[in-house]
Short mmCIF file of C-alpha atoms and ligand atoms in Angstrom, two decimals:
data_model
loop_
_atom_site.label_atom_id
_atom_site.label_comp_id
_atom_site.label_asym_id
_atom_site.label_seq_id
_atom_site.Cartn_x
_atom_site.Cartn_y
_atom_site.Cartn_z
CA UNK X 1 13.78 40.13 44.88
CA UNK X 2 14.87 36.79 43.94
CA UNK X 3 13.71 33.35 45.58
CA UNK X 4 17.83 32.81 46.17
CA UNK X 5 17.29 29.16 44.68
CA UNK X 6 19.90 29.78 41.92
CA UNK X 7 22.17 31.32 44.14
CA UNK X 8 22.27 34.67 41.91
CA UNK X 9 23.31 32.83 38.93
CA UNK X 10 23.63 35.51 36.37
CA UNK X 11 21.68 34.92 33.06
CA UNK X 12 23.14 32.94 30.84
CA UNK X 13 24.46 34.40 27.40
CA UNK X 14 26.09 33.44 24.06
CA UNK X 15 29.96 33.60 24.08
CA UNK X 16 30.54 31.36 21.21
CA UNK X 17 32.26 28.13 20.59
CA UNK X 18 35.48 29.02 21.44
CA UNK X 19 34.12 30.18 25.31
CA UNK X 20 34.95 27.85 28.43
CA UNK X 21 33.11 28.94 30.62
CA UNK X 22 30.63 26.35 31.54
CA UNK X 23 28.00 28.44 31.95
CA UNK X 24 27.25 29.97 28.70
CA UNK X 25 25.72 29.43 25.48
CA UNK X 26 28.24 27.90 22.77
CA UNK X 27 25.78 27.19 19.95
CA UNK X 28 22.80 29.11 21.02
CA UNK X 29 22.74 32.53 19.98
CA UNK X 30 18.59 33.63 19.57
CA UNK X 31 19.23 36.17 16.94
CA UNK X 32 21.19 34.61 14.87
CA UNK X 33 19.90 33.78 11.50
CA UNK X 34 19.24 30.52 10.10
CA UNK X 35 17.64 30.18 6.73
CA UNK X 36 16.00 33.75 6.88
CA UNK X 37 14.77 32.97 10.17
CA UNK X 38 15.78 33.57 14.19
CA UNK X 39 17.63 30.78 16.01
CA UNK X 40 15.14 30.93 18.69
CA UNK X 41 11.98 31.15 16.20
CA UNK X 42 12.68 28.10 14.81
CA UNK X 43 13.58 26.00 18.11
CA UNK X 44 11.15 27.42 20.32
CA UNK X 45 12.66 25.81 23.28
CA UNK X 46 10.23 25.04 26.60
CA UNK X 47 11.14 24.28 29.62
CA UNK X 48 9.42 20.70 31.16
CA UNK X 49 7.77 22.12 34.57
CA UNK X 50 7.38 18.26 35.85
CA UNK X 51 10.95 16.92 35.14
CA UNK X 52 12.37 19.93 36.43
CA UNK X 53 10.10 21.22 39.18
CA UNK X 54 8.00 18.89 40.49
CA UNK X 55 9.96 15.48 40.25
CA UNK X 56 11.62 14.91 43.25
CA UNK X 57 14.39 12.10 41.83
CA UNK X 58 12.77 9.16 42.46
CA UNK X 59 13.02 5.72 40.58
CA UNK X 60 11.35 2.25 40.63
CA UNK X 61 13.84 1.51 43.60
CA UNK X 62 14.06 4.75 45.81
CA UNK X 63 12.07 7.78 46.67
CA UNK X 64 13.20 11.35 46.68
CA UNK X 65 16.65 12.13 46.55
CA UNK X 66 16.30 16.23 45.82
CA UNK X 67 16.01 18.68 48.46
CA UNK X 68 13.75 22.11 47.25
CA UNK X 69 12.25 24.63 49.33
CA UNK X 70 8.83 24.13 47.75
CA UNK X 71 8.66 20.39 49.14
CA UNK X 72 6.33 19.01 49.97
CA UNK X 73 4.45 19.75 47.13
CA UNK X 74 0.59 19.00 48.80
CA UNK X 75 0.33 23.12 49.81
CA UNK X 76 -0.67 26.04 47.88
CA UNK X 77 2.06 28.35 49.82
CA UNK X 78 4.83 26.46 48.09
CA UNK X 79 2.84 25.65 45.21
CA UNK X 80 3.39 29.55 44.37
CA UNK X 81 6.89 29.13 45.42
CA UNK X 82 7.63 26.99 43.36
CA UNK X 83 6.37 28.82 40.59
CA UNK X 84 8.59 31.89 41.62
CA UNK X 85 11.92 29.75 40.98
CA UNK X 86 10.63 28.23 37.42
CA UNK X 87 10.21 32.01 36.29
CA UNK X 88 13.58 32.84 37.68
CA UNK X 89 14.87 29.56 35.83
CA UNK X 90 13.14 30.69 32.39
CA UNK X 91 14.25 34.12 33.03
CA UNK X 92 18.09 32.67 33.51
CA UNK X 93 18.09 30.75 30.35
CA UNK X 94 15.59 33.08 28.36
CA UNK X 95 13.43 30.25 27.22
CA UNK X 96 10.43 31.55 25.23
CA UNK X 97 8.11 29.09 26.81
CA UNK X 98 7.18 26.06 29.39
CA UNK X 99 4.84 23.53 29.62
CA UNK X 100 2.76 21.68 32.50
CA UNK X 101 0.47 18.85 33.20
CA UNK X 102 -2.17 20.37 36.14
CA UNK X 103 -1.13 17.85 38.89
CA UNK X 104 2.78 20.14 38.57
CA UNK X 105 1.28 22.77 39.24
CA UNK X 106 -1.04 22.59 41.75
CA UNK X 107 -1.12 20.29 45.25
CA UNK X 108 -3.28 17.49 44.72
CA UNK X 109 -6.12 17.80 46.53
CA UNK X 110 -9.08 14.93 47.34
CA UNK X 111 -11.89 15.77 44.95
CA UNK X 112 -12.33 16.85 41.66
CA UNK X 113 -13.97 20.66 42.62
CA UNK X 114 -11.13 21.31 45.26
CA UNK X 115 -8.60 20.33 42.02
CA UNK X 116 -10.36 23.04 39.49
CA UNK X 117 -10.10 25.61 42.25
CA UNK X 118 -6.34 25.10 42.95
CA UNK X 119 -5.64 24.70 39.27
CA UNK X 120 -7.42 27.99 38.44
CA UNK X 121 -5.51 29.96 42.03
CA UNK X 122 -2.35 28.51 40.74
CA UNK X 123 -2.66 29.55 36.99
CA UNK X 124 -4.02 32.98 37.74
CA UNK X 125 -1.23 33.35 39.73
CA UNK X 126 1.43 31.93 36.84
CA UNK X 127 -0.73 34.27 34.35
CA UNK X 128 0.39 37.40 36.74
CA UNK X 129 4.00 36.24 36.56
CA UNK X 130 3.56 35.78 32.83
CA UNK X 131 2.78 39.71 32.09
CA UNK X 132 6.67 40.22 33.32
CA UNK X 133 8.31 37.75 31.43
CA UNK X 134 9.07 36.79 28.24
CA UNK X 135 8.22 33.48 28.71
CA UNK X 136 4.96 32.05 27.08
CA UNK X 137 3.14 28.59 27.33
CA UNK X 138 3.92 26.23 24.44
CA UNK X 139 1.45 23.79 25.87
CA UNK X 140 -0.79 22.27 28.41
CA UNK X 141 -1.84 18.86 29.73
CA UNK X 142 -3.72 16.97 32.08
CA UNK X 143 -1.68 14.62 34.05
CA UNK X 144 -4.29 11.47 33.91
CA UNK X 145 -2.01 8.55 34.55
CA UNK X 146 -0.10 9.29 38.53
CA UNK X 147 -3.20 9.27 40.57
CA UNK X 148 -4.74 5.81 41.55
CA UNK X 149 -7.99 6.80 40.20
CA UNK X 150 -6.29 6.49 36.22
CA UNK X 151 -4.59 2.76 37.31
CA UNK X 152 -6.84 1.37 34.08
CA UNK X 153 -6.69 4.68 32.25
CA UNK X 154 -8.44 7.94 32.12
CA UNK X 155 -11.11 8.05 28.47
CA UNK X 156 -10.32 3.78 27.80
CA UNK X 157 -11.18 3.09 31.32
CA UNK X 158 -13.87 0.76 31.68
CA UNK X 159 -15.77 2.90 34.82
CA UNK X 160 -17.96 5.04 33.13
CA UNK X 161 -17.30 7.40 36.27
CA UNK X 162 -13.46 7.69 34.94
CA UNK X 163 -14.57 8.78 31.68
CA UNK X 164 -16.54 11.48 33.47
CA UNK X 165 -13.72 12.37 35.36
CA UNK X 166 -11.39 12.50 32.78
CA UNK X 167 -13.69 14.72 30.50
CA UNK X 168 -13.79 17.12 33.41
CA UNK X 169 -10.37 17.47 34.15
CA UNK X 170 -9.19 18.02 29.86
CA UNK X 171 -11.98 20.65 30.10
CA UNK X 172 -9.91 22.13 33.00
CA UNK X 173 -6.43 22.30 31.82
CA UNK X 174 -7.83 23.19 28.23
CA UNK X 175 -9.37 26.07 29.57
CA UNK X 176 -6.13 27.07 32.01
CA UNK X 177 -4.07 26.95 29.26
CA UNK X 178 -6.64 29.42 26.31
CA UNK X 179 -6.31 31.52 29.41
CA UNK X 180 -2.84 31.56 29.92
CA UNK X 181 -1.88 32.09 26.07
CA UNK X 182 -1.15 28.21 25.24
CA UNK X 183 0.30 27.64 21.29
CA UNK X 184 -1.08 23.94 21.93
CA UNK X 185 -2.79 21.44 23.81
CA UNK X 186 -1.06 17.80 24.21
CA UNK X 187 -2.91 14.72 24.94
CA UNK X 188 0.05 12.00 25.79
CA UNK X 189 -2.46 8.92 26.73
CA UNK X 190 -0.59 7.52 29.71
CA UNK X 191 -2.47 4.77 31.02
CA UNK X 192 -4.65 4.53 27.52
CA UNK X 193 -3.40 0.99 26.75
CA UNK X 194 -3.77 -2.25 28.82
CA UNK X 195 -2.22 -4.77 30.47
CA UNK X 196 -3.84 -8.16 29.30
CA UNK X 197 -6.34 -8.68 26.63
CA UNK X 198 -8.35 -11.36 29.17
CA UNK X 199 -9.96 -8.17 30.81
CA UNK X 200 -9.76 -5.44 28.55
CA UNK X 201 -12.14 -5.12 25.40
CA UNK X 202 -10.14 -3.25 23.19
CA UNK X 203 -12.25 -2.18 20.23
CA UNK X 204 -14.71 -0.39 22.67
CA UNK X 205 -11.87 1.48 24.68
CA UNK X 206 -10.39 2.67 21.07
CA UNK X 207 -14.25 3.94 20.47
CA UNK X 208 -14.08 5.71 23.64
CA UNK X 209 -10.75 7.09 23.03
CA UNK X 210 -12.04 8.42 19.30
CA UNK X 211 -15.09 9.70 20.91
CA UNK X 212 -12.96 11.35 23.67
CA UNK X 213 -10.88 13.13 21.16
CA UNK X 214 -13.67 14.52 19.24
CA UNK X 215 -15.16 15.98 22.20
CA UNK X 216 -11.92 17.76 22.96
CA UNK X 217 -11.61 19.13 19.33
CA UNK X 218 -15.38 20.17 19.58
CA UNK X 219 -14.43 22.18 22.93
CA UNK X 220 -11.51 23.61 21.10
CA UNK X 221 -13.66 25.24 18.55
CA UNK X 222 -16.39 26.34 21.34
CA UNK X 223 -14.23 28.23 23.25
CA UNK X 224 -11.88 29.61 20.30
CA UNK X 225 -8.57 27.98 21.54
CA UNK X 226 -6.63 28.31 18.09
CA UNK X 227 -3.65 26.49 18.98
CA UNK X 228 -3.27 23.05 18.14
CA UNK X 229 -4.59 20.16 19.79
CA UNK X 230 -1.60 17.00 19.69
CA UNK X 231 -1.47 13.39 21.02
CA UNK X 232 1.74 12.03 21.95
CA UNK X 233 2.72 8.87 21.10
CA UNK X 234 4.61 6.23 23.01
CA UNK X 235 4.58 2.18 22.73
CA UNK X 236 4.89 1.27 26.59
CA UNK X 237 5.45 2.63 29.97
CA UNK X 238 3.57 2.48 32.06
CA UNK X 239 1.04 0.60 30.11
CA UNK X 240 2.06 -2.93 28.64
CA UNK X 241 0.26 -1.83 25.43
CA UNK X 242 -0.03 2.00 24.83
CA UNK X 243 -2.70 2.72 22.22
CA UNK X 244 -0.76 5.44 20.70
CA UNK X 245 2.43 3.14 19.85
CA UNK X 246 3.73 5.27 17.53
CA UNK X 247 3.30 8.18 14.62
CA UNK X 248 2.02 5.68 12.26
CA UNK X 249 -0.44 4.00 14.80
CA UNK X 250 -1.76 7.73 15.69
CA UNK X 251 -2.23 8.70 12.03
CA UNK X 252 -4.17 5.31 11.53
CA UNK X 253 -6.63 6.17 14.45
CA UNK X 254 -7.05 9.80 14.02
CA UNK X 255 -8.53 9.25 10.27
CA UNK X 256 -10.93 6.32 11.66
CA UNK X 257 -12.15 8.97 14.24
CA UNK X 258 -12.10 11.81 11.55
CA UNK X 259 -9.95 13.81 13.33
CA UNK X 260 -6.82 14.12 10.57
CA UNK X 261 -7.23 17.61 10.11
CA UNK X 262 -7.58 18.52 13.43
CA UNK X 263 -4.90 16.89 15.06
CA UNK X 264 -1.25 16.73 14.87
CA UNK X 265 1.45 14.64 16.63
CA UNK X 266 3.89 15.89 19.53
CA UNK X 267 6.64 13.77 18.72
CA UNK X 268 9.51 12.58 21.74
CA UNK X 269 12.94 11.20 20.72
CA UNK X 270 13.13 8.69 23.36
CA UNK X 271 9.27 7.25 22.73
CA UNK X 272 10.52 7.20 19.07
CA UNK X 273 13.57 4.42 20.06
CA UNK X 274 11.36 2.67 22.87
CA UNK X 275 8.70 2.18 19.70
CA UNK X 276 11.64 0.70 17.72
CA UNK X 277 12.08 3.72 15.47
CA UNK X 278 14.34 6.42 14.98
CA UNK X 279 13.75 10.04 16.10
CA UNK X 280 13.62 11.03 12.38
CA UNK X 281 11.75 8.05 10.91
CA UNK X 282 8.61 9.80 13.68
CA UNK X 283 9.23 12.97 12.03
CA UNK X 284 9.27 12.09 8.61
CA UNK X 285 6.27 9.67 9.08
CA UNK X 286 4.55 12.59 10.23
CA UNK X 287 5.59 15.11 7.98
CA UNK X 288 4.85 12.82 5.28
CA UNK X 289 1.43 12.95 6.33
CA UNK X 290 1.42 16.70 6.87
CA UNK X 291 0.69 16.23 10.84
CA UNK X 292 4.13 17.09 12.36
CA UNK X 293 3.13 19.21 15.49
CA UNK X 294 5.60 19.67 18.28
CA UNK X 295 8.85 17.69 19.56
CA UNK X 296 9.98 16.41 23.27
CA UNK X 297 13.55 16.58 23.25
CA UNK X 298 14.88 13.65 25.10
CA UNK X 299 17.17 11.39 24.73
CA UNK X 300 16.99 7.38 26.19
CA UNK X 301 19.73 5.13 27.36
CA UNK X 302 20.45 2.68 24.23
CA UNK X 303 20.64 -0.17 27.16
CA UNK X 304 18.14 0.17 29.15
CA UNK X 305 14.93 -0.11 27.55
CA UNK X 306 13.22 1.90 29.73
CA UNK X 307 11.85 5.74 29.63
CA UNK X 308 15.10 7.52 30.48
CA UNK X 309 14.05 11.01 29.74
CA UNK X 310 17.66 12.72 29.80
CA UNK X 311 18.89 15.63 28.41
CA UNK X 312 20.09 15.18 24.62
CA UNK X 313 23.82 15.07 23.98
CA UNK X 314 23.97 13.51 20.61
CA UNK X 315 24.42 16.26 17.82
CA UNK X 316 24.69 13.63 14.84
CA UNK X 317 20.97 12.43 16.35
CA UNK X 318 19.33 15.73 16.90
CA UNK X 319 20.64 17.23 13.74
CA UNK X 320 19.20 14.64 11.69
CA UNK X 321 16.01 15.29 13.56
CA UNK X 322 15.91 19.07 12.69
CA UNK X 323 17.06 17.99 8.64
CA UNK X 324 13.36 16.41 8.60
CA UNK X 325 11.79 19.40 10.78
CA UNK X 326 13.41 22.15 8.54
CA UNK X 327 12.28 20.16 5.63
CA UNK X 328 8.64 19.38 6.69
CA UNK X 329 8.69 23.61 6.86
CA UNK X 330 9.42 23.79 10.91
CA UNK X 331 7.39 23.34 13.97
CA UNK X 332 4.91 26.04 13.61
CA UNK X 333 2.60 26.38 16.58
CA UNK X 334 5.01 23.28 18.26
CA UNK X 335 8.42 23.89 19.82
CA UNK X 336 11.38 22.17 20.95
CA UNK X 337 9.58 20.98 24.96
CA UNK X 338 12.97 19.36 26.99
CA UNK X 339 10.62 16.24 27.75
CA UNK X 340 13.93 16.03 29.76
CA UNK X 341 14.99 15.07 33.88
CA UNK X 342 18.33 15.62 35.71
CA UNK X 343 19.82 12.22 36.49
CA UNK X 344 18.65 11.65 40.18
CA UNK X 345 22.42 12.03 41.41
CA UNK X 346 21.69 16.03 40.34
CA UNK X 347 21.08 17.43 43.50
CA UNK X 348 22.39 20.98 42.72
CA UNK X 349 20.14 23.66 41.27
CA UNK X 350 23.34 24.44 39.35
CA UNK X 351 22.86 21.52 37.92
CA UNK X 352 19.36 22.27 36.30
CA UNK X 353 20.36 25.14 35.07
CA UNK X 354 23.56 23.41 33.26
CA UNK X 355 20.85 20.51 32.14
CA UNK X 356 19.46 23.05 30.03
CA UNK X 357 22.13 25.10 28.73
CA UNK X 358 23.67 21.80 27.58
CA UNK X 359 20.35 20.36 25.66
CA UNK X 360 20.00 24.19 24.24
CA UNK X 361 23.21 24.25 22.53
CA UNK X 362 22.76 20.68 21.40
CA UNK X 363 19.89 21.61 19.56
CA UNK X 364 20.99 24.53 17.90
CA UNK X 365 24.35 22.86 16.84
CA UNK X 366 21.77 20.11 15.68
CA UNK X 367 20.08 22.81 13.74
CA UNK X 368 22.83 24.42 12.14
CA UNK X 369 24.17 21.36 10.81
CA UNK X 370 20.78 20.59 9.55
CA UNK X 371 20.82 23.79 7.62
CA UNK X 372 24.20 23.81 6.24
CA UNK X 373 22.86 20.47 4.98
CA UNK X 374 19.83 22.04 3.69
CA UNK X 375 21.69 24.79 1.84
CA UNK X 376 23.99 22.72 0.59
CA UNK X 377 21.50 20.51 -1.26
CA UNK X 378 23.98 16.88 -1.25
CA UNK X 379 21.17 14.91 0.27
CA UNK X 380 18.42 16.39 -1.94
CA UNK X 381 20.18 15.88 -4.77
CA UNK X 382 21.02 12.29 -4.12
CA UNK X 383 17.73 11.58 -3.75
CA UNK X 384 16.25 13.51 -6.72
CA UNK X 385 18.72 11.32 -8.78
CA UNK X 386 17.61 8.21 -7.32
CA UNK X 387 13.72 8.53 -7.97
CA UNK X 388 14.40 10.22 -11.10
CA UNK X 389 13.28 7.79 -13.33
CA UNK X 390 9.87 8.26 -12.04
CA UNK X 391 10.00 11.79 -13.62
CA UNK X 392 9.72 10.58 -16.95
CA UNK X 393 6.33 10.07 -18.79
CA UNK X 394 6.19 6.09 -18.78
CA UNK X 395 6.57 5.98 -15.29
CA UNK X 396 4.01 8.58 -14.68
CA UNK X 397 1.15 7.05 -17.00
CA UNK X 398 1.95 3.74 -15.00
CA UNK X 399 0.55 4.91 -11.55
CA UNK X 400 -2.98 5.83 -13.51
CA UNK X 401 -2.71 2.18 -15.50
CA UNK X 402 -3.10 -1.29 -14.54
CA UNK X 403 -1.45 -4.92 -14.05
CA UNK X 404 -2.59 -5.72 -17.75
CA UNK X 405 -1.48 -3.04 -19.76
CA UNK X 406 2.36 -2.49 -17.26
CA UNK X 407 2.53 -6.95 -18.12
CA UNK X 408 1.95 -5.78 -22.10
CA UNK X 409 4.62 -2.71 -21.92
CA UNK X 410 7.37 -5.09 -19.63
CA UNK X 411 6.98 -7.34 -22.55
CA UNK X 412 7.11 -5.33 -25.30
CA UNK X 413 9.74 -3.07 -23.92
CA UNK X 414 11.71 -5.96 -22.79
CA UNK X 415 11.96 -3.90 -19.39
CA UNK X 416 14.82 -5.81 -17.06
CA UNK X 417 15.67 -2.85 -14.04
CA UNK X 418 19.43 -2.61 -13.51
CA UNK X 419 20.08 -2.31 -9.70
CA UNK X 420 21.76 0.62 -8.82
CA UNK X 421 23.99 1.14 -5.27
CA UNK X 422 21.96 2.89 -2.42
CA UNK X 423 25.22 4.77 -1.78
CA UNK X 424 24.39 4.63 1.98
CA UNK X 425 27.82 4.76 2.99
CA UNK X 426 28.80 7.31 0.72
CA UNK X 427 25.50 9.52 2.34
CA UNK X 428 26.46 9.11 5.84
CA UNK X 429 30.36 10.36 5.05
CA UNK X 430 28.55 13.65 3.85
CA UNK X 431 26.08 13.57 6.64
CA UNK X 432 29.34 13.46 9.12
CA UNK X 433 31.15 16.56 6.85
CA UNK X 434 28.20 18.38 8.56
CA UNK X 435 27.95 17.24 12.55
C1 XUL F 1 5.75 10.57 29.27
C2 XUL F 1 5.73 11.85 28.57
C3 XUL F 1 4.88 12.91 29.15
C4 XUL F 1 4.17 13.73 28.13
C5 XUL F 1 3.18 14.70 28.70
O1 XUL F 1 6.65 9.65 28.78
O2 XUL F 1 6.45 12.04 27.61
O3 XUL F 1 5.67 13.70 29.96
O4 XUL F 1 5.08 14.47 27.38
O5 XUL F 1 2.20 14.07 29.44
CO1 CO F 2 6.75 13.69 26.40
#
């Protein structure tokens, strides 16, 4: 029996490029095979449970504008009922997995001890729904930034009593989600920034943020969670100053807190332009540094400046994206997470279910062009030829010498470099042969 939310909307399938029907997968076909591996292994696609189910279209300058049976969301009843529709959404769109903070999940109740009980009601019951579906849990989180309590953040906060609370509630959700199957555990630090520097003492609230990390890696080992533990980064919104600005910022703290090889970066397109960056200079950065971990596929408004969070519909964007992925090796424990809302004018629940289909076939058109790319080797062999001087033995013996003895060879070799084009334009034509 079904919750009648969707109206009976059949499950969606593939029916190819050439299909109208708006309904239907055009690019995304699970089984198909993409450089020896299945379309849906290597995008892992999850379903957002707070854009989709528990955000209730409100912006800075209006409240609700969605009407859903399981509003309002402060009662256990609907709590489960809202629950029953996500599964029937995952089960429409055969997405391998979801993801939740707590506070989507569960009504939020006063104290802390009425919170762990409804979190561990409402995940039992999502673990029961779990056993008939196909649909696992890519990650979990703790929502630490909506409630009042969090205003000056949740492990940076200057209360003592916050840091207490904080360390309760990650203990929680990281034990709701090793219960429920998680492949990872995400850490986006929402209010772990400031406001102004005249009250906030910033090198102790980065100790207290290292130290909080630690403790969560420590309880990740304790209670044998093997997934992966990731922090999110993000420059602004809602703080003024996010700690966690961007890939490069995380890498920089997790060595000073000696958690490099124990932590890896969730990655989200539109964090990556609010930071100043593009989606693929995040990836790379973090590939480079062998700590790519998971991606929110998003996309922002290129005017606003703000946190737009909608659906991606840029194939040239996202297939660059996936060129880095693919050649970083993939996502492995991470996935493809639609960090993604319906624009607040959305009312229909035909319209979620679109939202989706549209971002899923997005992404694998991304990834397809990313490996015809890939197999076609133009990129790679552009850029072998342009560090290739570096392959021969002078240049090598260089990196172990020193100022002196690269000032003697420059003047004895009368070394004077000839510049040579960049052949940007030339790249981008072949990148467009492919999207
Ligand atoms: C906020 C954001 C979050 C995290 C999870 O911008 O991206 O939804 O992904 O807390
Ligand atoms: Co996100």
């Amino acid at each position: 029996m079904t919750t009648g939310f969707f109206d009976d909307i059949a499950p969606i399938v593939f029916e190819g490029a050439d299909s109208a029907n708006p309904l239907a997968f055009h690019h995304y076909n699970p089984h198909e095979m993409i450089m020896g591996q299945r379309m849906e292994d290597h995008l892992r696609f999850a379903v957002a449970y707070w854009h989709s189910f528990a955000w209730e279209g409100g912006d800075p300058f209006g409240g609700q504008t969605f009407e859903r049976p399981w509003y309002p969301q402060d009662d256990m009843g609907r709590a489960k009922q809202k629950a029953d529709v996500a599964f029937e959404l995952f089960d429409i769109l055969n997405v391998p997995y979801f993801c939740w903070h707590d506070a989507d999940l569960r009504p939020e109740q006063g104290s802390f001890a009425e919170n762990l009980s409804t979190l561990e009601e409402i995940t039992d019951y999502i673990g029961q729904k779990m056993e008939n579906s196909k649909t696992g849990l890519l990650w979990g989180t703790a929502n630490m930034f909506s409630h009042r309590r969090w205003m000056a953040g949740a492990s940076t906060n200057p209360d003592p009593d916050v840091f207490a609370f904080a360390a309760a509630t990650v203990k929680g959700c990281m034990d709701a989600t090793h219960k429920l199957g998680g492949q990872n555990y995400v850490l986006w630090g929402g209010r772990e920034g400031y406001e102004t520097l005249l009250n906030t003492d910033l090198g102790q609230e980065l100790d207290h943020m290292g130290r909080f990390l630690n403790m969560v890696v420590d309880y990740k080992h304790k209670i044998g969670f093997k997934g992966t533990i990731l922090v999110e980064p993000k420059p602004q919104e809602p703080s003024k100053h996010q700690y966690d600005f961007d890939a490069a910022t995380c890498i920089g703290f997790l060595r000073k807190y000696g958690l490099e090889n124990e932590v890896k970066l969730n990655l989200e397109q539109g964090h990556a332009i609010l930071a100043g960056h593009s989606f693929e200079h995040e990836i790379a950065v973090a590939a480079a540094e062998g700590m790519l971990g998971s991606i929110d596929m998003n996309r922002n408004d290129y005017q606003s400046g703000w946190d737009t969070d909608q659906f991606p519909n840029n194939v040239p964007e996202v297939a660059l994206a996936y060129y880095h992925i693919l050649k970083a090796g993939g996502l492995g424990t991470g996935g493809t997470n639609f960090d993604a809302k319906l624009r607040r004018q959305s009312l229909d629940a035909q319209d979620l279910i679109a939202a989706h289909v549209g971002g899923m076939d997005i992404c694998a058109r991304g990834l397809k062009a990313a490996a015809a790319m890939i197999a076609d080797g133009g990129l790679e062999t552009a850029l072998k030829d342009r560090y290739a001087g570096w392959t021969s033995a002078d240049a090598q013996a260089m990196l172990n010498s020193d100022l002196d003895s690269i000032q003697a060879r420059v003047l004895a070799q009368g070394i004077n470099p000839a510049p040579r084009s960049g052949r940007q334009e030339i790249l981008e034509n072949y990148v467009s042969r492919f999207v």
